[in-house]
PDB file of C-alpha atoms in Angstrom:
ATOM      1  CA  MET V   1     -29.989  -9.588  29.097  1.00  0.00           C
ATOM      2  CA  LYS V   2     -26.816 -10.613  27.259  1.00  0.00           C
ATOM      3  CA  LYS V   3     -28.900 -12.334  24.586  1.00  0.00           C
ATOM      4  CA  LEU V   4     -30.967  -9.188  24.094  1.00  0.00           C
ATOM      5  CA  PHE V   5     -27.808  -7.070  23.768  1.00  0.00           C
ATOM      6  CA  TYR V   6     -26.399  -9.479  21.183  1.00  0.00           C
ATOM      7  CA  LEU V   7     -29.601  -9.375  19.130  1.00  0.00           C
ATOM      8  CA  LEU V   8     -29.586  -5.593  19.217  1.00  0.00           C
ATOM      9  CA  LEU V   9     -25.936  -5.552  18.183  1.00  0.00           C
ATOM     10  CA  ILE V  10     -26.355  -7.761  15.136  1.00  0.00           C
ATOM     11  CA  SER V  11     -29.359  -5.716  14.035  1.00  0.00           C
ATOM     12  CA  VAL V  12     -27.469  -2.423  14.312  1.00  0.00           C
ATOM     13  CA  VAL V  13     -24.288  -3.480  12.478  1.00  0.00           C
ATOM     14  CA  PRO V  14     -26.015  -4.099   9.087  1.00  0.00           C
ATOM     15  CA  LEU V  15     -27.815  -0.776   9.372  1.00  0.00           C
ATOM     16  CA  PHE V  16     -24.500   0.939  10.084  1.00  0.00           C
ATOM     17  CA  SER V  17     -22.962  -0.729   7.020  1.00  0.00           C
ATOM     18  CA  GLN V  18     -25.860   0.353   4.819  1.00  0.00           C
ATOM     19  CA  GLU V  19     -25.426   3.987   5.825  1.00  0.00           C
ATOM     20  CA  LEU V  20     -21.740   4.215   4.886  1.00  0.00           C
ATOM     21  CA  SER V  21     -21.017   6.005   1.596  1.00  0.00           C
ATOM     22  CA  GLY V  22     -18.036   5.382  -0.672  1.00  0.00           C
ATOM     23  CA  PRO V  23     -16.104   8.370   0.772  1.00  0.00           C
ATOM     24  CA  ASP V  24     -16.920   7.175   4.319  1.00  0.00           C
ATOM     25  CA  ILE V  25     -15.463   3.751   3.586  1.00  0.00           C
ATOM     26  CA  ILE V  26     -12.324   5.002   1.836  1.00  0.00           C
ATOM     27  CA  LYS V  27     -11.687   7.410   4.738  1.00  0.00           C
ATOM     28  CA  LYS V  28     -11.685   4.437   7.122  1.00  0.00           C
ATOM     29  CA  VAL V  29      -9.423   2.498   4.749  1.00  0.00           C
ATOM     30  CA  ASN V  30      -7.047   5.457   4.539  1.00  0.00           C
ATOM     31  CA  ASP V  31      -6.934   5.863   8.323  1.00  0.00           C
ATOM     32  CA  LEU V  32      -6.189   2.154   8.772  1.00  0.00           C
ATOM     33  CA  MET V  33      -3.485   1.990   6.092  1.00  0.00           C
ATOM     34  CA  ASN V  34      -1.764   5.196   7.202  1.00  0.00           C
ATOM     35  CA  GLN V  35      -0.861   4.806  10.864  1.00  0.00           C
ATOM     36  CA  GLU V  36       1.204   7.502  12.599  1.00  0.00           C
ATOM     37  CA  THR V  37       4.415   5.456  12.339  1.00  0.00           C
ATOM     38  CA  VAL V  38       5.155   1.940  11.102  1.00  0.00           C
ATOM     39  CA  GLN V  39       8.352  -0.039  10.833  1.00  0.00           C
ATOM     40  CA  SER V  40       8.864  -3.570   9.552  1.00  0.00           C
ATOM     41  CA  THR V  41      11.195  -5.975   7.830  1.00  0.00           C
ATOM     42  CA  VAL V  42      10.010  -6.966   4.357  1.00  0.00           C
ATOM     43  CA  ILE V  43      10.985  -9.883   2.154  1.00  0.00           C
ATOM     44  CA  MET V  44      10.145  -9.154  -1.482  1.00  0.00           C
ATOM     45  CA  LYS V  45       9.909 -12.142  -3.838  1.00  0.00           C
ATOM     46  CA  ILE V  46       9.631 -11.367  -7.551  1.00  0.00           C
ATOM     47  CA  THR V  47       8.635 -13.880 -10.239  1.00  0.00           C
ATOM     48  CA  THR V  48       9.485 -12.622 -13.736  1.00  0.00           C
ATOM     49  CA  SER V  49       7.613 -13.403 -16.959  1.00  0.00           C
ATOM     50  CA  SER V  50      10.216 -16.093 -17.747  1.00  0.00           C
ATOM     51  CA  GLY V  51       9.669 -17.740 -14.378  1.00  0.00           C
ATOM     52  CA  GLN V  52      12.898 -16.530 -12.831  1.00  0.00           C
ATOM     53  CA  LYS V  53      12.770 -15.660  -9.127  1.00  0.00           C
ATOM     54  CA  ARG V  54      14.530 -12.794  -7.382  1.00  0.00           C
ATOM     55  CA  THR V  55      14.477 -12.006  -3.673  1.00  0.00           C
ATOM     56  CA  PHE V  56      15.173  -8.761  -1.823  1.00  0.00           C
ATOM     57  CA  GLU V  57      14.996  -7.901   1.850  1.00  0.00           C
ATOM     58  CA  TYR V  58      14.590  -4.396   3.191  1.00  0.00           C
ATOM     59  CA  LEU V  59      13.702  -2.368   6.254  1.00  0.00           C
ATOM     60  CA  SER V  60      10.614  -0.215   5.821  1.00  0.00           C
ATOM     61  CA  TYR V  61       9.877   2.944   7.826  1.00  0.00           C
ATOM     62  CA  SER V  62       6.817   5.183   7.550  1.00  0.00           C
ATOM     63  CA  LYS V  63       6.003   8.376   9.456  1.00  0.00           C
ATOM     64  CA  ASP V  64       3.345  11.106   9.600  1.00  0.00           C
ATOM     65  CA  LYS V  65       0.562   8.745   8.510  1.00  0.00           C
ATOM     66  CA  GLY V  66       2.338   7.569   5.379  1.00  0.00           C
ATOM     67  CA  GLU V  67       3.510  10.963   4.139  1.00  0.00           C
ATOM     68  CA  LYS V  68       7.151   9.960   4.683  1.00  0.00           C
ATOM     69  CA  ASN V  69       8.446   6.548   3.583  1.00  0.00           C
ATOM     70  CA  LEU V  70      11.955   5.147   3.744  1.00  0.00           C
ATOM     71  CA  ILE V  71      13.263   1.821   2.443  1.00  0.00           C
ATOM     72  CA  ILE V  72      16.738   0.477   3.302  1.00  0.00           C
ATOM     73  CA  TYR V  73      17.848  -2.653   1.442  1.00  0.00           C
ATOM     74  CA  THR V  74      19.702  -5.338   3.387  1.00  0.00           C
ATOM     75  CA  LEU V  75      19.787  -8.172   0.820  1.00  0.00           C
ATOM     76  CA  PRO V  76      21.140  -9.188  -1.659  1.00  0.00           C
ATOM     77  CA  ASN V  77      24.656  -7.832  -1.249  1.00  0.00           C
ATOM     78  CA  ARG V  78      24.611  -5.954  -4.565  1.00  0.00           C
ATOM     79  CA  VAL V  79      21.948  -3.568  -3.195  1.00  0.00           C
ATOM     80  CA  LYS V  80      22.820  -3.726   0.515  1.00  0.00           C
ATOM     81  CA  GLY V  81      22.735  -0.232   2.019  1.00  0.00           C
ATOM     82  CA  GLN V  82      20.810   1.260  -0.907  1.00  0.00           C
ATOM     83  CA  LYS V  83      18.002   3.540   0.281  1.00  0.00           C
ATOM     84  CA  THR V  84      14.840   5.026  -1.216  1.00  0.00           C
ATOM     85  CA  LEU V  85      13.030   8.001   0.308  1.00  0.00           C
ATOM     86  CA  MET V  86       9.479   8.866  -0.832  1.00  0.00           C
ATOM     87  CA  LEU V  87       7.631  12.010   0.219  1.00  0.00           C
ATOM     88  CA  ASN V  88       4.410  13.785  -0.823  1.00  0.00           C
ATOM     89  CA  ASN V  89       2.506  10.789  -2.234  1.00  0.00           C
ATOM     90  CA  ALA V  90       5.753   9.625  -3.888  1.00  0.00           C
ATOM     91  CA  ASP V  91       5.869  12.802  -5.999  1.00  0.00           C
ATOM     92  CA  ASP V  92       9.326  13.402  -4.492  1.00  0.00           C
ATOM     93  CA  ILE V  93      11.717  10.441  -4.549  1.00  0.00           C
ATOM     94  CA  TRP V  94      15.404  10.279  -3.627  1.00  0.00           C
ATOM     95  CA  ALA V  95      17.731   7.290  -4.053  1.00  0.00           C
ATOM     96  CA  TYR V  96      20.948   6.711  -2.108  1.00  0.00           C
ATOM     97  CA  PHE V  97      23.558   4.379  -3.637  1.00  0.00           C
ATOM     98  CA  ALA V  98      25.824   2.823  -1.025  1.00  0.00           C
ATOM     99  CA  ARG V  99      28.660   1.999  -3.416  1.00  0.00           C
ATOM    100  CA  THR V 100      29.098   5.586  -4.606  1.00  0.00           C
ATOM    101  CA  LYS V 101      27.714   7.231  -1.442  1.00  0.00           C
ATOM    102  CA  ARG V 102      25.702   9.565  -3.624  1.00  0.00           C
ATOM    103  CA  VAL V 103      22.106  10.769  -3.424  1.00  0.00           C
ATOM    104  CA  ARG V 104      20.067  11.334  -6.572  1.00  0.00           C
ATOM    105  CA  LYS V 105      16.613  12.897  -6.849  1.00  0.00           C
ATOM    106  CA  LEU V 106      14.474  10.996  -9.321  1.00  0.00           C
ATOM    107  CA  ALA V 107      12.351  12.683 -11.987  1.00  0.00           C
ATOM    108  CA  SER V 108       8.707  13.335 -11.112  1.00  0.00           C
ATOM    109  CA  HIS V 109       7.442  10.600 -13.465  1.00  0.00           C
ATOM    110  CA  ALA V 110       9.508   8.003 -11.566  1.00  0.00           C
ATOM    111  CA  LYS V 111       6.586   7.355  -9.220  1.00  0.00           C
ATOM    112  CA  LYS V 112       5.019   5.247 -11.989  1.00  0.00           C
ATOM    113  CA  GLN V 113       8.133   3.098 -12.421  1.00  0.00           C
ATOM    114  CA  LYS V 114       8.679  -0.355 -10.961  1.00  0.00           C
ATOM    115  CA  MET V 115      10.577  -0.547  -7.691  1.00  0.00           C
ATOM    116  CA  GLU V 116      13.613  -2.811  -8.196  1.00  0.00           C
ATOM    117  CA  GLY V 117      11.850  -4.449 -11.131  1.00  0.00           C
ATOM    118  CA  SER V 118       8.947  -5.604  -8.963  1.00  0.00           C
ATOM    119  CA  ASP V 119       5.238  -5.328  -9.718  1.00  0.00           C
ATOM    120  CA  PHE V 120       4.964  -2.515  -7.158  1.00  0.00           C
ATOM    121  CA  SER V 121       5.539   1.023  -8.394  1.00  0.00           C
ATOM    122  CA  TYR V 122       6.862   3.785  -6.176  1.00  0.00           C
ATOM    123  CA  GLU V 123       3.337   5.180  -6.213  1.00  0.00           C
ATOM    124  CA  ASP V 124       2.009   1.896  -4.793  1.00  0.00           C
ATOM    125  CA  MET V 125       4.526   2.011  -1.960  1.00  0.00           C
ATOM    126  CA  GLY V 126       4.249   5.663  -0.961  1.00  0.00           C
ATOM    127  CA  SER V 127       0.794   6.851  -1.958  1.00  0.00           C
ATOM    128  CA  ASN V 128      -0.242   8.216   1.475  1.00  0.00           C
ATOM    129  CA  ASN V 129      -3.589  10.046   0.997  1.00  0.00           C
ATOM    130  CA  ALA V 130      -3.858   9.365  -2.749  1.00  0.00           C
ATOM    131  CA  PHE V 131      -7.045   7.290  -2.362  1.00  0.00           C
ATOM    132  CA  ILE V 132      -8.767  10.408  -1.028  1.00  0.00           C
ATOM    133  CA  ASN V 133      -6.974  13.210  -2.855  1.00  0.00           C
ATOM    134  CA  ASP V 134      -6.599  11.696  -6.340  1.00  0.00           C
ATOM    135  CA  PHE V 135      -9.832   9.725  -6.783  1.00  0.00           C
ATOM    136  CA  THR V 136     -13.596  10.152  -6.674  1.00  0.00           C
ATOM    137  CA  THR V 137     -15.172   7.282  -4.732  1.00  0.00           C
ATOM    138  CA  THR V 138     -18.497   5.508  -5.281  1.00  0.00           C
ATOM    139  CA  ARG V 139     -19.920   2.599  -3.327  1.00  0.00           C
ATOM    140  CA  LEU V 140     -21.060  -0.330  -5.484  1.00  0.00           C
ATOM    141  CA  ASP V 141     -23.100  -3.387  -4.476  1.00  0.00           C
ATOM    142  CA  ASP V 142     -21.508  -5.328  -1.619  1.00  0.00           C
ATOM    143  CA  GLU V 143     -19.784  -8.618  -2.484  1.00  0.00           C
ATOM    144  CA  LYS V 144     -17.956 -11.469  -0.849  1.00  0.00           C
ATOM    145  CA  LYS V 145     -14.220 -11.641  -1.552  1.00  0.00           C
ATOM    146  CA  GLN V 146     -11.561 -13.913  -0.101  1.00  0.00           C
ATOM    147  CA  GLY V 147     -14.365 -15.556   1.864  1.00  0.00           C
ATOM    148  CA  ALA V 148     -15.239 -12.299   3.647  1.00  0.00           C
ATOM    149  CA  ASP V 149     -18.190  -9.911   3.472  1.00  0.00           C
ATOM    150  CA  CYS V 150     -16.876  -6.803   1.728  1.00  0.00           C
ATOM    151  CA  PHE V 151     -17.801  -3.307   0.704  1.00  0.00           C
ATOM    152  CA  LYS V 152     -17.108  -2.907  -3.009  1.00  0.00           C
ATOM    153  CA  ILE V 153     -16.042   0.569  -4.011  1.00  0.00           C
ATOM    154  CA  GLN V 154     -14.958   2.246  -7.230  1.00  0.00           C
ATOM    155  CA  LEU V 155     -12.305   4.943  -7.384  1.00  0.00           C
ATOM    156  CA  ILE V 156     -12.114   7.098 -10.533  1.00  0.00           C
ATOM    157  CA  LYS V 157      -9.032   9.260 -11.052  1.00  0.00           C
ATOM    158  CA  LYS V 158      -9.637  12.988 -10.871  1.00  0.00           C
ATOM    159  CA  GLN V 159      -8.657  14.930 -13.970  1.00  0.00           C
ATOM    160  CA  GLU V 160      -5.887  16.847 -12.215  1.00  0.00           C
ATOM    161  CA  ALA V 161      -4.378  13.806 -10.483  1.00  0.00           C
ATOM    162  CA  SER V 162      -1.027  12.319 -11.509  1.00  0.00           C
ATOM    163  CA  SER V 163      -1.792   8.695 -10.626  1.00  0.00           C
ATOM    164  CA  ALA V 164      -0.734   5.930 -13.024  1.00  0.00           C
ATOM    165  CA  TYR V 165      -4.196   4.380 -12.740  1.00  0.00           C
ATOM    166  CA  SER V 166      -7.414   5.505 -14.392  1.00  0.00           C
ATOM    167  CA  LYS V 167      -9.577   3.590 -11.945  1.00  0.00           C
ATOM    168  CA  MET V 168      -9.526   1.119  -9.053  1.00  0.00           C
ATOM    169  CA  ILE V 169     -12.076  -1.375  -7.816  1.00  0.00           C
ATOM    170  CA  MET V 170     -11.549  -2.240  -4.161  1.00  0.00           C
ATOM    171  CA  TRP V 171     -13.087  -4.909  -1.935  1.00  0.00           C
ATOM    172  CA  VAL V 172     -12.903  -3.789   1.694  1.00  0.00           C
ATOM    173  CA  SER V 173     -13.510  -6.119   4.636  1.00  0.00           C
ATOM    174  CA  LYS V 174     -16.607  -5.130   6.579  1.00  0.00           C
ATOM    175  CA  GLU V 175     -14.985  -6.552   9.695  1.00  0.00           C
ATOM    176  CA  ASN V 176     -11.950  -4.260   9.845  1.00  0.00           C
ATOM    177  CA  PHE V 177     -11.907  -1.973   6.745  1.00  0.00           C
ATOM    178  CA  LEU V 178      -8.777  -3.636   5.365  1.00  0.00           C
ATOM    179  CA  PRO V 179      -8.790  -3.738   1.535  1.00  0.00           C
ATOM    180  CA  LEU V 180      -8.534  -7.446   0.705  1.00  0.00           C
ATOM    181  CA  VAL V 181      -8.406  -7.088  -3.102  1.00  0.00           C
ATOM    182  CA  ILE V 182      -7.701  -4.102  -5.357  1.00  0.00           C
ATOM    183  CA  ASN V 183      -7.910  -4.084  -9.159  1.00  0.00           C
ATOM    184  CA  TYR V 184      -5.827  -1.338 -10.792  1.00  0.00           C
ATOM    185  CA  TYR V 185      -6.942  -0.208 -14.261  1.00  0.00           C
ATOM    186  CA  ASN V 186      -4.653   0.959 -17.047  1.00  0.00           C
ATOM    187  CA  GLU V 187      -4.066   4.711 -17.281  1.00  0.00           C
ATOM    188  CA  ASP V 188      -4.752   4.911 -21.030  1.00  0.00           C
ATOM    189  CA  ARG V 189      -7.207   2.000 -21.365  1.00  0.00           C
ATOM    190  CA  PRO V 190      -9.667   2.274 -18.478  1.00  0.00           C
ATOM    191  CA  GLU V 191     -11.368  -1.000 -19.389  1.00  0.00           C
ATOM    192  CA  VAL V 192      -8.171  -3.036 -18.822  1.00  0.00           C
ATOM    193  CA  VAL V 193      -7.202  -4.394 -15.404  1.00  0.00           C
ATOM    194  CA  GLU V 194      -3.454  -3.844 -15.257  1.00  0.00           C
ATOM    195  CA  LYS V 195      -2.659  -5.216 -11.797  1.00  0.00           C
ATOM    196  CA  THR V 196      -4.384  -6.962  -8.910  1.00  0.00           C
ATOM    197  CA  LEU V 197      -3.364  -6.730  -5.269  1.00  0.00           C
ATOM    198  CA  VAL V 198      -4.409  -9.330  -2.683  1.00  0.00           C
ATOM    199  CA  GLN V 199      -3.805  -9.043   1.069  1.00  0.00           C
ATOM    200  CA  GLU V 200      -3.583 -12.246   3.101  1.00  0.00           C
ATOM    201  CA  ASP V 201      -2.522 -13.631   6.477  1.00  0.00           C
ATOM    202  CA  ILE V 202      -4.433 -10.960   8.403  1.00  0.00           C
ATOM    203  CA  VAL V 203      -3.442 -10.516  12.052  1.00  0.00           C
ATOM    204  CA  ILE V 204      -4.201  -7.937  14.728  1.00  0.00           C
ATOM    205  CA  ILE V 205      -1.179  -6.001  15.990  1.00  0.00           C
ATOM    206  CA  ASP V 206      -1.797  -3.271  18.580  1.00  0.00           C
ATOM    207  CA  ASN V 207      -5.510  -3.458  17.700  1.00  0.00           C
ATOM    208  CA  ILE V 208      -4.676  -2.748  14.039  1.00  0.00           C
ATOM    209  CA  ALA V 209      -5.698  -5.185  11.284  1.00  0.00           C
ATOM    210  CA  THR V 210      -2.482  -5.990   9.434  1.00  0.00           C
ATOM    211  CA  ALA V 211      -1.740  -8.076   6.327  1.00  0.00           C
ATOM    212  CA  LYS V 212       1.504 -10.004   6.699  1.00  0.00           C
ATOM    213  CA  LYS V 213       1.423 -11.151   3.071  1.00  0.00           C
ATOM    214  CA  ILE V 214       0.697  -8.899   0.104  1.00  0.00           C
ATOM    215  CA  ILE V 215       0.614 -10.194  -3.482  1.00  0.00           C
ATOM    216  CA  MET V 216       0.698  -7.953  -6.545  1.00  0.00           C
ATOM    217  CA  THR V 217       0.064  -9.606  -9.921  1.00  0.00           C
ATOM    218  CA  ASN V 218       0.619  -7.889 -13.256  1.00  0.00           C
ATOM    219  CA  GLN V 219      -2.164  -9.191 -15.509  1.00  0.00           C
ATOM    220  CA  ASN V 220      -0.451  -8.124 -18.749  1.00  0.00           C
ATOM    221  CA  ASP V 221       3.097  -9.338 -18.064  1.00  0.00           C
ATOM    222  CA  GLN V 222       2.011 -12.410 -16.084  1.00  0.00           C
ATOM    223  CA  THR V 223       4.455 -11.544 -13.317  1.00  0.00           C
ATOM    224  CA  ASN V 224       3.918 -11.277  -9.597  1.00  0.00           C
ATOM    225  CA  THR V 225       5.575  -9.934  -6.476  1.00  0.00           C
ATOM    226  CA  ILE V 226       4.996 -11.162  -2.933  1.00  0.00           C
ATOM    227  CA  LEU V 227       5.742  -8.993   0.096  1.00  0.00           C
ATOM    228  CA  GLU V 228       6.130 -10.864   3.381  1.00  0.00           C
ATOM    229  CA  LEU V 229       6.120  -8.533   6.388  1.00  0.00           C
ATOM    230  CA  LYS V 230       7.647  -9.411   9.739  1.00  0.00           C
ATOM    231  CA  ASP V 231       8.730  -7.605  12.921  1.00  0.00           C
ATOM    232  CA  ILE V 232       5.921  -5.082  12.394  1.00  0.00           C
ATOM    233  CA  LYS V 233       5.804  -2.252  14.929  1.00  0.00           C
ATOM    234  CA  TYR V 234       3.338   0.624  15.160  1.00  0.00           C
ATOM    235  CA  ASN V 235       3.828   3.978  16.901  1.00  0.00           C
ATOM    236  CA  ALA V 236       7.593   3.521  17.146  1.00  0.00           C
ATOM    237  CA  GLU V 237       9.802   6.560  17.732  1.00  0.00           C
ATOM    238  CA  LEU V 238      11.298   7.538  14.349  1.00  0.00           C
ATOM    239  CA  ASP V 239      13.666  10.481  13.975  1.00  0.00           C
ATOM    240  CA  ASP V 240      12.562  13.088  11.405  1.00  0.00           C
ATOM    241  CA  GLU V 241      16.118  13.266  10.052  1.00  0.00           C
ATOM    242  CA  MET V 242      15.771   9.704   8.745  1.00  0.00           C
ATOM    243  CA  PHE V 243      13.394  11.100   6.146  1.00  0.00           C
ATOM    244  CA  THR V 244      15.726  13.771   4.723  1.00  0.00           C
ATOM    245  CA  GLU V 245      18.426  13.872   2.050  1.00  0.00           C
ATOM    246  CA  ARG V 246      20.989  14.365   4.798  1.00  0.00           C
ATOM    247  CA  GLY V 247      19.628  11.370   6.665  1.00  0.00           C
ATOM    248  CA  LEU V 248      20.036   9.180   3.597  1.00  0.00           C
ATOM    249  CA  ARG V 249      23.821   9.663   3.728  1.00  0.00           C
ATOM    250  CA  LYS V 250      24.107   8.289   7.276  1.00  0.00           C
TER     251      LYS V 250
END
């Protein structure tokens, strides 16, 4: 009986995969990547074009399925206590500077800028539902990537969207719908891959597939940034005031 069930199961899974459209897949990706609340400690290691290495450490908090994102730097000392708040797909960004105890709202185009000189933009860190809202999705032929069977999908920026990317190609694990590799294409030259993101060291935390190591490589500048996540917690109680201008001053 068990053998029969297993045979039925493996015959149904491929059929299920075949039926999924691009929008179906990206919806599952979005749901996975935007949990109700997430908190973690992140070590950010930057390698510059000259080979120099810089390291930051920060606390990361996310609420309302990625709509609200807060970063609090703990290392090095020159940025300790500095905070960044991102709301509305990173269209609204505030920075708190611990030395002056002042809060400054960044210009709307700041979402495309590098965060602390890394290869991650503010848009990359606080995009929330951008995959769904800002792009039209098409499923391409499935491929293996990082040794895993993957859905391959193409995301083309909608005309009204403000994303810094004209297009993305994403390889999504069929096992858990985690995007293992994403190619980001230049805003003005859609044929040029600007950056590539790779997710590694996949673990299951609270039944959620989670990458503990994320690597972003800038293909033009030949730089890269590694994010190492630890102390990851889902569904933690996070006060709404943390994600306000007033909360930044505390």
